[in-house]
Tab-separated table of C-alpha atoms in Angstrom:
chain	number	residue	atom	x	y	z
T	1	UNK	CA	0.000	0.000	0.000
T	2	UNK	CA	2.124	2.917	-1.217
T	3	UNK	CA	1.092	6.459	-0.478
T	4	UNK	CA	-0.863	8.227	-3.192
T	5	UNK	CA	-1.350	11.738	-1.773
T	6	UNK	CA	1.870	13.517	-0.909
T	7	UNK	CA	2.529	16.687	0.992
T	8	UNK	CA	3.860	19.009	-1.687
T	9	UNK	CA	3.617	22.644	-2.550
T	10	UNK	CA	0.267	23.085	-4.208
T	11	UNK	CA	-1.472	20.183	-2.458
T	12	UNK	CA	-5.027	21.104	-1.532
T	13	UNK	CA	-6.018	19.932	1.934
T	14	UNK	CA	-9.117	20.004	4.107
T	15	UNK	CA	-8.812	21.439	7.604
T	16	UNK	CA	-10.260	18.971	10.087
T	17	UNK	CA	-9.713	20.723	13.408
T	18	UNK	CA	-9.778	24.199	14.793
T	19	UNK	CA	-11.046	27.603	13.824
T	20	UNK	CA	-10.951	26.943	10.077
T	21	UNK	CA	-12.685	23.568	10.307
T	22	UNK	CA	-14.035	22.425	6.953
T	23	UNK	CA	-12.071	24.850	4.796
T	24	UNK	CA	-10.070	23.920	1.755
T	25	UNK	CA	-6.511	25.258	1.983
T	26	UNK	CA	-3.403	24.979	-0.159
T	27	UNK	CA	-0.016	23.960	1.219
T	28	UNK	CA	2.343	26.696	0.070
T	29	UNK	CA	5.436	25.744	2.062
T	30	UNK	CA	6.687	23.219	4.590
T	31	UNK	CA	7.961	24.651	7.857
T	32	UNK	CA	9.392	21.515	9.412
T	33	UNK	CA	8.527	17.873	9.935
T	34	UNK	CA	5.184	18.662	11.512
T	35	UNK	CA	3.996	21.954	10.166
T	36	UNK	CA	3.108	23.503	6.855
T	37	UNK	CA	2.531	27.017	5.727
T	38	UNK	CA	-0.987	27.075	4.456
T	39	UNK	CA	-3.028	29.598	2.498
T	40	UNK	CA	-6.525	30.043	1.133
T	41	UNK	CA	-8.193	32.870	-0.773
T	42	UNK	CA	-10.238	33.971	2.239
T	43	UNK	CA	-7.764	33.583	5.068
T	44	UNK	CA	-4.470	35.020	6.232
T	45	UNK	CA	-1.549	32.761	5.333
T	46	UNK	CA	-0.403	30.870	8.433
T	47	UNK	CA	1.151	27.715	9.751
T	48	UNK	CA	-0.805	24.589	10.530
T	49	UNK	CA	0.174	21.237	11.946
T	50	UNK	CA	-0.205	18.387	9.464
T	51	UNK	CA	-2.392	16.662	12.007
T	52	UNK	CA	-5.003	19.330	11.369
T	53	UNK	CA	-5.012	18.678	7.643
T	54	UNK	CA	-6.462	15.915	5.541
T	55	UNK	CA	-4.891	15.746	2.090
T	56	UNK	CA	-7.127	15.651	-0.973
T	57	UNK	CA	-6.443	14.470	-4.495
T	58	UNK	CA	-6.292	17.971	-5.896
T	59	UNK	CA	-3.028	19.808	-6.551
T	60	UNK	CA	-2.392	23.150	-8.147
T	61	UNK	CA	0.662	24.544	-9.881
T	62	UNK	CA	2.208	27.295	-7.763
T	63	UNK	CA	5.708	28.483	-6.901
T	64	UNK	CA	6.792	28.284	-3.270
T	65	UNK	CA	4.815	30.844	-1.162
T	66	UNK	CA	3.030	32.657	-3.965
T	67	UNK	CA	1.412	36.044	-3.613
T	68	UNK	CA	-2.281	35.936	-2.846
T	69	UNK	CA	-3.148	37.086	-6.366
T	70	UNK	CA	-1.029	34.329	-7.937
T	71	UNK	CA	-2.555	31.777	-5.627
T	72	UNK	CA	-6.091	32.793	-6.540
T	73	UNK	CA	-5.271	32.704	-10.258
T	74	UNK	CA	-3.738	29.269	-9.947
T	75	UNK	CA	-6.780	28.015	-8.076
T	76	UNK	CA	-9.063	29.361	-10.769
T	77	UNK	CA	-6.953	27.757	-13.483
T	78	UNK	CA	-7.036	24.363	-11.800
T	79	UNK	CA	-10.752	24.857	-11.078
T	80	UNK	CA	-10.330	23.624	-7.512
T	81	UNK	CA	-13.811	24.625	-6.421
T	82	UNK	CA	-15.653	22.695	-9.115
T	83	UNK	CA	-13.354	19.683	-8.904
T	84	UNK	CA	-13.980	19.544	-5.190
T	85	UNK	CA	-17.731	19.963	-5.397
T	86	UNK	CA	-18.000	17.249	-8.038
T	87	UNK	CA	-15.807	14.772	-6.222
T	88	UNK	CA	-17.654	12.207	-4.135
T	89	UNK	CA	-15.931	13.430	-0.953
T	90	UNK	CA	-16.964	17.008	-1.649
T	91	UNK	CA	-20.517	15.999	-2.487
T	92	UNK	CA	-20.815	14.043	0.750
T	93	UNK	CA	-19.742	17.090	2.750
T	94	UNK	CA	-22.281	19.258	0.992
T	95	UNK	CA	-25.027	16.760	1.789
T	96	UNK	CA	-23.935	16.601	5.431
T	97	UNK	CA	-24.087	20.382	5.700
T	98	UNK	CA	-27.517	20.471	4.100
T	99	UNK	CA	-28.856	17.812	6.445
T	100	UNK	CA	-27.515	19.641	9.485
T	101	UNK	CA	-29.186	22.878	8.444
T	102	UNK	CA	-32.632	21.344	7.981
T	103	UNK	CA	-35.523	23.083	9.678
T	104	UNK	CA	-38.045	21.109	11.783
T	105	UNK	CA	-40.563	21.573	8.959
T	106	UNK	CA	-37.958	20.407	6.426
T	107	UNK	CA	-37.343	17.271	8.435
T	108	UNK	CA	-41.068	16.589	8.432
T	109	UNK	CA	-41.278	17.014	4.663
T	110	UNK	CA	-38.244	14.764	4.307
T	111	UNK	CA	-39.973	12.082	6.339
T	112	UNK	CA	-43.044	12.269	4.118
T	113	UNK	CA	-40.874	12.026	1.004
T	114	UNK	CA	-39.014	8.994	2.373
T	115	UNK	CA	-42.257	7.228	3.193
T	116	UNK	CA	-43.620	7.976	-0.278
T	117	UNK	CA	-40.492	6.687	-1.989
T	118	UNK	CA	-40.450	3.543	0.133
T	119	UNK	CA	-44.079	2.980	-0.802
T	120	UNK	CA	-43.351	3.228	-4.511
T	121	UNK	CA	-40.367	0.899	-4.224
T	122	UNK	CA	-42.419	-1.653	-2.333
T	123	UNK	CA	-45.153	-1.527	-4.944
T	124	UNK	CA	-42.702	-2.170	-7.755
T	125	UNK	CA	-41.110	-4.966	-5.790
T	126	UNK	CA	-44.500	-6.546	-5.180
T	127	UNK	CA	-45.239	-6.323	-8.898
T	128	UNK	CA	-41.970	-7.987	-9.790
T	129	UNK	CA	-42.491	-10.708	-7.202
T	130	UNK	CA	-45.921	-11.386	-8.600
T	131	UNK	CA	-44.586	-11.640	-12.161
T	132	UNK	CA	-41.887	-14.008	-11.086
T	133	UNK	CA	-44.049	-16.279	-9.019
T	134	UNK	CA	-46.828	-16.575	-11.601
A	1	UNK	CA	-39.497	76.450	40.086
A	2	UNK	CA	-37.759	78.411	37.318
A	3	UNK	CA	-38.693	77.539	33.733
A	4	UNK	CA	-37.318	74.112	32.734
A	5	UNK	CA	-35.242	73.652	29.569
A	6	UNK	CA	-36.662	71.475	26.837
A	7	UNK	CA	-33.682	69.102	27.055
A	8	UNK	CA	-31.890	68.647	30.388
A	9	UNK	CA	-28.322	69.947	30.217
A	10	UNK	CA	-25.492	67.464	30.548
A	11	UNK	CA	-23.013	68.596	33.163
A	12	UNK	CA	-20.792	71.381	31.877
A	13	UNK	CA	-18.002	70.091	34.102
A	14	UNK	CA	-16.570	66.893	32.596
A	15	UNK	CA	-14.937	64.420	35.000
A	16	UNK	CA	-11.173	64.110	34.858
A	17	UNK	CA	-11.546	61.048	37.048
A	18	UNK	CA	-14.439	60.124	39.251
A	19	UNK	CA	-14.971	62.854	41.799
A	20	UNK	CA	-12.691	65.455	40.223
A	21	UNK	CA	-14.091	67.904	37.700
A	22	UNK	CA	-12.110	69.698	35.071
A	23	UNK	CA	-13.169	73.196	36.055
A	24	UNK	CA	-12.805	75.058	39.361
A	25	UNK	CA	-15.619	76.720	41.283
A	26	UNK	CA	-14.879	80.104	39.827
A	27	UNK	CA	-14.634	78.763	36.300
A	28	UNK	CA	-17.958	76.964	36.721
A	29	UNK	CA	-19.528	80.175	38.047
A	30	UNK	CA	-18.552	81.789	34.797
A	31	UNK	CA	-19.576	78.841	32.614
A	32	UNK	CA	-23.036	78.602	34.133
A	33	UNK	CA	-23.617	82.264	33.435
A	34	UNK	CA	-24.417	83.126	37.036
A	35	UNK	CA	-22.711	86.495	36.401
A	36	UNK	CA	-25.316	87.214	33.710
A	37	UNK	CA	-28.184	86.260	36.009
A	38	UNK	CA	-26.773	88.524	38.684
A	39	UNK	CA	-26.327	91.387	36.238
A	40	UNK	CA	-29.899	91.013	35.004
A	41	UNK	CA	-31.205	91.364	38.553
A	42	UNK	CA	-29.024	94.307	39.641
A	43	UNK	CA	-26.182	92.541	41.431
A	44	UNK	CA	-28.193	90.051	43.469
A	45	UNK	CA	-29.467	86.596	42.768
A	46	UNK	CA	-33.239	86.514	42.192
A	47	UNK	CA	-35.089	85.391	45.286
A	48	UNK	CA	-38.499	83.865	45.259
A	49	UNK	CA	-40.461	84.251	48.479
A	50	UNK	CA	-42.050	81.010	49.552
A	51	UNK	CA	-45.565	80.731	48.165
A	52	UNK	CA	-48.205	81.075	50.878
A	53	UNK	CA	-49.209	77.619	52.017
A	54	UNK	CA	-52.871	76.761	52.148
A	55	UNK	CA	-54.006	76.741	55.800
A	56	UNK	CA	-53.971	73.111	57.031
A	57	UNK	CA	-56.788	71.907	59.256
A	58	UNK	CA	-55.870	71.669	62.943
A	59	UNK	CA	-54.905	68.055	63.759
A	60	UNK	CA	-56.720	66.471	66.678
A	61	UNK	CA	-54.615	64.492	69.122
A	62	UNK	CA	-55.231	60.783	68.414
A	63	UNK	CA	-57.233	58.838	70.956
A	64	UNK	CA	-55.353	55.609	70.524
A	65	UNK	CA	-51.656	54.873	70.633
A	66	UNK	CA	-50.499	51.287	70.031
A	67	UNK	CA	-48.789	49.595	72.978
A	68	UNK	CA	-45.730	48.302	71.091
A	69	UNK	CA	-43.744	50.012	68.395
A	70	UNK	CA	-44.463	47.949	65.298
A	71	UNK	CA	-41.960	48.328	62.467
A	72	UNK	CA	-43.489	49.261	59.158
A	73	UNK	CA	-42.100	47.288	56.231
A	74	UNK	CA	-40.094	49.374	53.763
A	75	UNK	CA	-41.955	50.811	50.842
A	76	UNK	CA	-41.575	48.766	47.634
A	77	UNK	CA	-42.158	50.775	44.474
A	78	UNK	CA	-40.816	48.105	42.111
A	79	UNK	CA	-42.801	47.662	38.917
A	80	UNK	CA	-42.086	44.336	37.226
A	81	UNK	CA	-41.169	44.699	33.544
A	82	UNK	CA	-43.034	42.728	30.876
A	83	UNK	CA	-41.272	39.472	30.041
A	84	UNK	CA	-38.755	39.882	27.250
A	85	UNK	CA	-39.885	37.932	24.220
A	86	UNK	CA	-37.201	35.876	22.513
A	87	UNK	CA	-36.209	37.347	19.161
A	88	UNK	CA	-37.060	34.086	17.420
A	89	UNK	CA	-40.724	34.300	18.490
A	90	UNK	CA	-42.751	36.619	16.250
A	91	UNK	CA	-46.504	36.568	15.534
A	92	UNK	CA	-47.165	33.598	13.269
A	93	UNK	CA	-44.215	31.497	14.398
A	94	UNK	CA	-44.802	27.777	14.769
A	95	UNK	CA	-43.879	26.741	18.315
A	96	UNK	CA	-43.319	23.285	19.774
A	97	UNK	CA	-44.890	22.864	23.220
A	98	UNK	CA	-42.618	21.020	25.584
A	99	UNK	CA	-44.759	20.343	28.621
A	100	UNK	CA	-48.304	19.849	29.697
A	101	UNK	CA	-51.263	18.167	28.138
A	102	UNK	CA	-50.242	19.180	24.611
A	103	UNK	CA	-46.600	18.183	24.929
A	104	UNK	CA	-44.975	17.871	21.515
A	105	UNK	CA	-47.744	19.631	19.636
A	106	UNK	CA	-46.831	22.211	17.054
A	107	UNK	CA	-48.924	25.347	17.492
A	108	UNK	CA	-49.139	28.825	16.026
A	109	UNK	CA	-48.073	31.793	18.146
A	110	UNK	CA	-50.522	34.716	18.082
A	111	UNK	CA	-49.336	37.375	20.500
A	112	UNK	CA	-47.778	38.045	23.862
A	113	UNK	CA	-50.286	38.881	26.592
A	114	UNK	CA	-49.667	41.635	29.158
A	115	UNK	CA	-48.762	39.052	31.797
A	116	UNK	CA	-45.882	37.855	29.619
A	117	UNK	CA	-47.487	34.561	28.630
A	118	UNK	CA	-47.828	33.654	24.968
A	119	UNK	CA	-51.244	33.274	23.348
A	120	UNK	CA	-51.242	30.274	21.022
A	121	UNK	CA	-53.795	28.314	19.060
A	122	UNK	CA	-53.591	24.871	17.389
A	123	UNK	CA	-55.593	25.767	15.276
A	124	UNK	CA	-58.173	23.679	17.093
A	125	UNK	CA	-59.454	21.870	14.020
A	126	UNK	CA	-55.966	20.794	13.036
A	127	UNK	CA	-54.467	19.527	16.256
A	128	UNK	CA	-56.929	20.041	19.089
A	129	UNK	CA	-55.061	22.825	20.834
A	130	UNK	CA	-57.523	25.644	21.679
A	131	UNK	CA	-56.727	29.287	22.312
A	132	UNK	CA	-54.380	28.853	25.199
A	133	UNK	CA	-51.760	30.633	27.231
A	134	UNK	CA	-48.307	29.151	27.401
A	135	UNK	CA	-45.069	30.179	29.049
A	136	UNK	CA	-42.163	31.124	26.857
A	137	UNK	CA	-39.809	28.835	28.740
A	138	UNK	CA	-41.736	25.709	27.822
A	139	UNK	CA	-41.603	26.298	24.126
A	140	UNK	CA	-39.190	25.760	21.247
A	141	UNK	CA	-39.521	28.341	18.505
A	142	UNK	CA	-39.101	26.953	15.003
A	143	UNK	CA	-38.189	29.127	12.072
A	144	UNK	CA	-41.432	28.274	10.252
A	145	UNK	CA	-43.834	31.203	10.062
A	146	UNK	CA	-47.533	31.332	9.225
A	147	UNK	CA	-49.244	34.386	7.790
A	148	UNK	CA	-51.312	35.811	10.637
A	149	UNK	CA	-52.458	39.093	9.154
A	150	UNK	CA	-56.146	38.227	8.850
A	151	UNK	CA	-56.694	37.620	12.552
A	152	UNK	CA	-58.137	40.078	15.050
A	153	UNK	CA	-56.617	39.529	18.478
A	154	UNK	CA	-57.756	42.677	20.251
A	155	UNK	CA	-60.172	41.040	22.641
A	156	UNK	CA	-57.797	38.459	24.090
A	157	UNK	CA	-55.989	39.295	27.283
A	158	UNK	CA	-55.353	37.619	30.632
A	159	UNK	CA	-58.807	38.406	31.993
A	160	UNK	CA	-60.349	36.361	29.165
A	161	UNK	CA	-58.610	33.286	30.557
A	162	UNK	CA	-59.462	33.845	34.214
A	163	UNK	CA	-61.219	30.980	35.963
A	164	UNK	CA	-64.948	31.369	36.462
A	165	UNK	CA	-65.873	32.075	40.075
A	166	UNK	CA	-68.267	29.394	41.342
A	167	UNK	CA	-71.263	30.351	43.394
A	168	UNK	CA	-70.831	29.179	46.977
A	169	UNK	CA	-73.283	26.393	47.767
A	170	UNK	CA	-74.992	26.345	51.111
A	171	UNK	CA	-73.827	23.458	53.239
A	172	UNK	CA	-76.394	20.779	53.722
A	173	UNK	CA	-76.379	17.066	54.216
A	174	UNK	CA	-78.170	16.142	51.024
A	175	UNK	CA	-75.905	18.418	48.974
A	176	UNK	CA	-72.804	16.318	49.520
A	177	UNK	CA	-74.209	13.406	47.570
A	178	UNK	CA	-75.542	15.489	44.740
A	179	UNK	CA	-72.500	17.739	44.442
A	180	UNK	CA	-70.581	15.166	42.387
A	181	UNK	CA	-73.096	15.287	39.565
A	182	UNK	CA	-72.116	18.721	38.216
A	183	UNK	CA	-68.490	17.845	37.491
A	184	UNK	CA	-68.290	18.228	33.720
A	185	UNK	CA	-68.299	21.963	32.943
A	186	UNK	CA	-69.524	22.867	29.493
A	187	UNK	CA	-67.412	25.275	27.449
A	188	UNK	CA	-69.416	28.476	26.937
A	189	UNK	CA	-70.562	29.056	23.378
A	190	UNK	CA	-68.860	32.421	22.997
A	191	UNK	CA	-65.450	30.858	23.587
A	192	UNK	CA	-66.185	28.358	20.843
A	193	UNK	CA	-67.162	31.233	18.561
A	194	UNK	CA	-63.932	33.074	19.371
A	195	UNK	CA	-61.963	29.956	18.540
A	196	UNK	CA	-63.690	29.626	15.185
A	197	UNK	CA	-63.210	33.303	14.373
A	198	UNK	CA	-59.476	33.113	14.984
A	199	UNK	CA	-59.017	29.794	13.270
A	200	UNK	CA	-60.815	30.276	9.963
A	201	UNK	CA	-58.388	32.788	8.486
A	202	UNK	CA	-55.442	30.937	10.003
A	203	UNK	CA	-56.476	27.648	8.438
A	204	UNK	CA	-56.789	29.337	5.039
A	205	UNK	CA	-53.246	30.617	5.163
A	206	UNK	CA	-52.024	27.262	6.478
A	207	UNK	CA	-53.630	25.367	3.628
A	208	UNK	CA	-51.798	27.655	1.232
A	209	UNK	CA	-48.496	26.035	2.196
A	210	UNK	CA	-48.094	22.388	1.118
A	211	UNK	CA	-47.722	19.864	3.955
A	212	UNK	CA	-48.058	22.542	6.657
A	213	UNK	CA	-51.412	21.214	7.816
A	214	UNK	CA	-50.065	17.703	8.288
A	215	UNK	CA	-47.011	19.200	9.991
A	216	UNK	CA	-49.139	21.005	12.554
A	217	UNK	CA	-51.258	17.921	13.106
A	218	UNK	CA	-48.237	15.759	13.925
A	219	UNK	CA	-46.473	15.738	17.273
A	220	UNK	CA	-42.774	16.378	17.664
A	221	UNK	CA	-40.639	13.732	19.305
A	222	UNK	CA	-36.948	13.015	19.566
A	223	UNK	CA	-35.966	9.966	17.577
A	224	UNK	CA	-32.865	7.882	17.828
A	225	UNK	CA	-29.804	9.782	16.687
A	226	UNK	CA	-31.322	13.240	17.014
A	227	UNK	CA	-29.151	15.494	19.126
A	228	UNK	CA	-31.129	18.547	20.277
A	229	UNK	CA	-28.038	20.703	20.612
A	230	UNK	CA	-27.157	20.005	16.993
A	231	UNK	CA	-30.643	20.331	15.544
A	232	UNK	CA	-31.650	23.483	13.759
A	233	UNK	CA	-35.246	24.345	14.493
């Protein structure tokens, strides 16, 4: 089982602990064995322990410690946002966020929709069973 | 009293620190313009003679003095403020009742009564909750709102919900056995009419939103895996 995602300059990572929880950041430099210099379009560049980061599959092409403008251009070019939102990991996170923000009324409507869908599935299944048995 | 200003003056002597003003007595004399008042009245401050008091009736010496000195309790002039309504509760909000006979029911908030309690209604036809008072603390406010503009709530206040005073029955031996018969009290017709009047326009606006009627008819309960501190209402 070799490693597939490496810490490198331009690696996009997800913050999994702390104030910036859930943000996508780019590793722009490595400070030492445990820490990286990390940057994102909407935050001040700062250091983060690798333990707070989860590496993703996405990398972008940047020089070491780019200016904010260069970073943003590189992110646009690599289309990080869309790649992330279309990846299965990114989609799962979006669904989690949506579920957490559901209203009490929304949860009720969701329950009705689930019951309806289950009803339709059961009907189809019953039809198929009948066809098979007869 | 001399004529009052339209707006009271803030002190002309700002505090350097607490207890020490910036200006001395003589400077303040000048700032307040007391020299001008004196000049206007020829070198003296204007004096108002005390207004003649109306002659008070001669007090008779009291006939009765109490034996012991009884301490009077201190005067309490405190006026309780009306209960602060949570910002999330506005007229038309759907609330979840947390305690009492209608625990878990989702009801519509109408208005806050002068006592601080909230006036809510089911509506009655939808979930069986009548016009009722409920305390803010026993309620979860959801973010779902119902349009409440067509409802007239002027006549409802705390006196409307006061208990009816029963006529005192004369004590008699035979009465004790018959007293148990009159237990079930009938709801007066005018209260039923009030309920209908409030509910008809509410129900119309509720039926305008899909699924809202079924939502109000259902009770809320915590299921497995639901964490109240993580739920958004």
